[in-house]
Amino acid sequence: MRPHPPHPLPPRTAAFGQFIVKVHGRCNLACRYCYLYEGPDRTWRDRPAAASPAVLDRTAHRIAEHAATHGTRHLALVLHGGEPLLAGAARLAAFADRVRDLTPADCTVRTTVQTNATLLTGRRAATLARHGVRVGISLDGGLPAHNRLRTDRAGRPSWPAAVRAARLLADRHPEAYAGILTVVDPDTDPAEVYTSLLELRPPALDLLLPHGNWTAPPPGLPHTGPGRPTPYGDWLTAVFDRWWHGGRRETRVRLFEECLALLLGLPGATESLGLDPVDAIVVETDGTIEQVDSLKSAYDTAAATGLDVFRHSFDDALRHPGVTARRAGAAALAATCRACPLLTVCGGGHYAHRYRADNGFANPSVYCPDLARLVRHIAARLAAATEGARR
């Protein structure tokens, strides 16, 4: 009996544009708040620590195949972990080169490694820069006190090595410095965190909300019921005002720029806001294809697809029900979200933050009041600036 041909993709299905490849699945730090290793998902325990040459080569071919099939002109390759530099800079560079060599000549591959930076030496930074691999650094803030929970397995602080790496990139390889990723902590002073990060001269900042949901609320929320305080929204609006009134653009803050673009009716490019389909897919160290890691904060195996790069294409992943649900826009949102005047900007918030054990993801974000606070605040600042420009 012949196998059935694969179900055709719906017309105009957007291809994946971001490929997150887990080159190493372990970490040299033991951050106590880590949702990946301390959260409900345990799939990482049964996977090899590092991706084998066979997995990486097959992944490179699959990425190139997908780009050629869809006529992709630009794609993002993110080298991830765990801590990807445990695999060595030379291996990361070789894989980036392999993907570029295989993809069509008219497709630009933008490669970034996301790292805690503790293993980034001058030699490794030079290797990555020479091969066009940009470096994004994960920090909790620009001062040692902000990073007290980012320690190695012996309890030693990660800050000294990480700050050396940030300064190394800023001083010697600015072209390879992608920026800094920081998770919002409402117990910190927002202006202090922002100003301290500017001291590290990042070209861009990513301010991320901690991964929480209705079943496992994020830290710092006294309750999730109506009329609750908005500690995360308050923190973000304080940073926005410092950034907005800075007199010049000191750095890019992606969350703020995306919110402004959406308020102006322009397309967005972040899974935290807006209705545009998420275009990221993950390849784990054993070659399995998974949805983005943030889903692992919801429940064990939440990101699983049952697919792998040896037997399946990325078009197969586009057909997966979980992927389809995350790319369904307003149709996948709760009724309260669809009726909200902030729908096209908020977009229901991050998909993982909508989870509740009794009904899955058919809910507003657990951060709904905080997001409303931020969006309305930015809208008011934009309206005031627009009105002032007209006078």
mmCIF file of N, CA and C in Angstrom, residues 23 36 67 70 75 102-103 124 130 132 147 169 181 188 195 202 221 242 256 275 285 294 316 331-332 355 364 371:
data_model
loop_
_atom_site.group_PDB
_atom_site.id
_atom_site.type_symbol
_atom_site.label_atom_id
_atom_site.label_comp_id
_atom_site.label_asym_id
_atom_site.label_seq_id
_atom_site.Cartn_x
_atom_site.Cartn_y
_atom_site.Cartn_z
ATOM 1 N N VAL A 23 22.838 23.824 19.577
ATOM 2 C CA VAL A 23 24.133 23.186 19.332
ATOM 3 C C VAL A 23 24.669 22.516 20.588
ATOM 4 N N LEU A 36 13.892 26.545 31.737
ATOM 5 C CA LEU A 36 14.232 25.404 30.896
ATOM 6 C C LEU A 36 14.663 24.205 31.739
ATOM 7 N N ALA A 67 14.340 27.094 2.609
ATOM 8 C CA ALA A 67 14.551 28.404 1.980
ATOM 9 C C ALA A 67 14.355 28.332 0.475
ATOM 10 N N HIS A 70 10.551 27.890 -0.533
ATOM 11 C CA HIS A 70 9.686 29.057 -0.325
ATOM 12 C C HIS A 70 10.256 30.347 -0.905
ATOM 13 N N LEU A 75 16.785 34.962 6.215
ATOM 14 C CA LEU A 75 16.445 34.097 7.335
ATOM 15 C C LEU A 75 17.416 34.339 8.480
ATOM 16 N N LEU A 102 24.870 26.259 1.774
ATOM 17 C CA LEU A 102 23.813 25.429 1.205
ATOM 18 C C LEU A 102 22.586 26.222 0.772
ATOM 19 N N THR A 103 22.304 27.342 1.417
ATOM 20 C CA THR A 103 21.113 28.109 1.077
ATOM 21 C C THR A 103 21.301 28.785 -0.286
ATOM 22 N N ARG A 124 37.739 33.542 20.880
ATOM 23 C CA ARG A 124 36.434 33.063 20.432
ATOM 24 C C ARG A 124 35.613 34.185 19.800
ATOM 25 N N ARG A 130 34.756 36.894 12.639
ATOM 26 C CA ARG A 130 35.326 36.613 11.314
ATOM 27 C C ARG A 130 34.365 35.816 10.439
ATOM 28 N N GLY A 132 31.057 36.050 10.656
ATOM 29 C CA GLY A 132 29.771 36.735 10.550
ATOM 30 C C GLY A 132 28.733 36.286 11.549
ATOM 31 N N ASN A 147 22.613 40.501 39.028
ATOM 32 C CA ASN A 147 22.893 39.154 38.515
ATOM 33 C C ASN A 147 23.210 38.157 39.622
ATOM 34 N N LEU A 169 33.312 42.877 23.380
ATOM 35 C CA LEU A 169 32.568 43.053 22.129
ATOM 36 C C LEU A 169 32.432 44.529 21.781
ATOM 37 N N LEU A 181 19.986 40.699 26.243
ATOM 38 C CA LEU A 181 18.645 40.225 26.597
ATOM 39 C C LEU A 181 18.520 40.233 28.112
ATOM 40 N N THR A 188 13.422 45.272 40.943
ATOM 41 C CA THR A 188 14.573 46.129 40.691
ATOM 42 C C THR A 188 14.114 47.531 40.307
ATOM 43 N N THR A 195 19.875 52.193 32.891
ATOM 44 C CA THR A 195 21.096 52.995 32.815
ATOM 45 C C THR A 195 22.335 52.123 32.943
ATOM 46 N N PRO A 202 25.265 48.298 24.583
ATOM 47 C CA PRO A 202 24.610 47.354 23.673
ATOM 48 C C PRO A 202 23.952 48.087 22.508
ATOM 49 N N LEU A 221 3.423 38.865 41.217
ATOM 50 C CA LEU A 221 2.010 39.194 41.056
ATOM 51 C C LEU A 221 1.265 38.780 42.326
ATOM 52 N N ARG A 242 12.170 56.719 30.192
ATOM 53 C CA ARG A 242 13.606 57.034 30.202
ATOM 54 C C ARG A 242 14.181 56.914 28.799
ATOM 55 N N PHE A 256 9.716 48.164 22.721
ATOM 56 C CA PHE A 256 9.148 49.494 22.533
ATOM 57 C C PHE A 256 9.010 49.834 21.051
ATOM 58 N N LEU A 275 -0.280 40.388 15.903
ATOM 59 C CA LEU A 275 -0.989 39.222 15.376
ATOM 60 C C LEU A 275 -0.240 38.508 14.255
ATOM 61 N N THR A 285 19.213 19.002 20.146
ATOM 62 C CA THR A 285 20.529 18.390 19.944
ATOM 63 C C THR A 285 20.453 17.007 19.300
ATOM 64 N N SER A 294 9.827 28.571 24.922
ATOM 65 C CA SER A 294 8.966 29.209 25.918
ATOM 66 C C SER A 294 7.778 28.324 26.287
ATOM 67 N N ASP A 316 6.782 19.932 6.905
ATOM 68 C CA ASP A 316 6.003 19.057 7.780
ATOM 69 C C ASP A 316 5.695 19.759 9.104
ATOM 70 N N ALA A 331 -7.943 34.421 15.283
ATOM 71 C CA ALA A 331 -8.857 33.283 15.371
ATOM 72 C C ALA A 331 -8.523 32.355 16.529
ATOM 73 N N ALA A 332 -7.275 32.359 16.981
ATOM 74 C CA ALA A 332 -6.857 31.458 18.057
ATOM 75 C C ALA A 332 -7.002 32.097 19.437
ATOM 76 N N TYR A 355 -1.370 30.103 28.910
ATOM 77 C CA TYR A 355 -1.693 28.731 29.298
ATOM 78 C C TYR A 355 -2.383 28.659 30.660
ATOM 79 N N PRO A 364 -6.571 35.033 27.673
ATOM 80 C CA PRO A 364 -5.685 36.187 27.548
ATOM 81 C C PRO A 364 -4.354 35.886 28.239
ATOM 82 N N LEU A 371 0.264 44.441 30.041
ATOM 83 C CA LEU A 371 0.393 44.786 28.629
ATOM 84 C C LEU A 371 -0.506 45.964 28.272
#
